[in-house]
XYZ file of C-alpha atoms in Angstrom:
94
model
C -35.278 44.977 -12.711
C -31.691 44.717 -11.649
C -32.340 41.425 -10.340
C -33.448 40.176 -13.650
C -30.207 41.468 -15.200
C -28.223 39.933 -12.398
C -29.658 36.665 -12.894
C -29.128 36.540 -16.629
C -25.561 37.369 -16.149
C -25.199 34.631 -13.579
C -26.637 32.120 -15.749
C -24.538 33.306 -18.799
C -21.477 33.025 -16.451
C -22.291 29.696 -15.528
C -22.901 28.572 -18.943
C -19.542 30.205 -20.246
C -17.629 28.389 -17.370
C -19.272 25.052 -18.373
C -18.247 25.580 -22.310
C -14.896 26.741 -21.214
C -14.300 23.208 -19.567
C -16.024 21.328 -22.583
C -13.722 23.240 -25.073
C -10.551 21.122 -23.855
C -12.228 17.837 -24.410
C -11.765 17.748 -28.041
C -8.068 18.496 -27.802
C -7.689 15.219 -25.363
C -9.702 13.153 -28.019
C -7.628 14.481 -30.969
C -4.357 13.590 -29.153
C -5.771 10.122 -28.183
C -6.849 9.497 -31.698
C -3.556 10.510 -33.429
C -1.444 8.939 -30.703
C 0.747 12.153 -30.859
C 1.059 15.167 -28.716
C 3.970 16.948 -30.516
C 2.013 19.879 -31.339
C 0.742 20.535 -27.812
C 2.392 23.178 -25.684
C 2.747 22.029 -22.323
C 3.816 25.411 -21.135
C 0.580 26.812 -22.420
C -1.598 24.087 -20.674
C 0.428 24.306 -17.503
C -0.185 27.801 -17.350
C -4.100 27.345 -18.102
C -4.169 24.766 -15.175
C -2.380 27.057 -12.860
C -4.763 30.025 -13.691
C -7.680 27.701 -13.285
C -6.269 26.491 -9.778
C -5.748 30.000 -8.694
C -9.489 30.761 -9.699
C -10.801 27.715 -7.608
C -9.017 28.939 -4.556
C -10.565 32.402 -5.123
C -13.868 30.791 -5.537
C -13.671 28.893 -2.574
C -12.546 32.281 -0.611
C -15.514 34.162 -1.971
C -17.909 31.220 -1.371
C -18.734 31.418 -5.091
C -19.902 28.016 -5.863
C -20.480 28.869 -9.599
C -16.885 30.142 -9.966
C -15.559 27.125 -7.995
C -17.296 24.232 -9.696
C -16.855 25.864 -13.243
C -13.135 26.285 -12.853
C -12.830 22.822 -11.240
C -14.480 21.149 -14.353
C -11.971 23.235 -16.514
C -9.019 21.938 -14.322
C -10.360 18.273 -14.883
C -10.651 18.749 -18.715
C -7.328 20.543 -18.920
C -5.653 18.088 -16.774
C -6.920 15.392 -19.115
C -5.320 17.019 -22.190
C -2.061 17.499 -19.952
C -2.147 13.703 -19.036
C -2.848 12.780 -22.695
C 0.065 14.968 -24.007
C 2.580 13.434 -21.592
C 1.455 9.862 -22.510
C 1.534 10.372 -26.296
C 4.315 13.081 -26.100
C 6.790 11.104 -27.849
C 5.114 8.179 -29.512
C 4.812 7.950 -33.197
C 1.564 6.827 -34.938
C 1.766 3.112 -35.495
């Protein structure tokens, strides 16, 4: 019975990591559409990507591929927001 709960929790954890990564994408789209990133806190997103990097390293040390891949996807999508914010930081909408 415990293995069923373990499987369900592992599945939910994997899904949560996937959705965590997906949730950064609308922010990047909003920046590109508005061509403005004035309201984006680079300090906050730098903090996010730093914690994600540490989580990837921890996942690698623990041989936990769900954790590693999940946070690697989050790093990519969060990094996309940071790149968009840097590109559109001081640009005004034409």
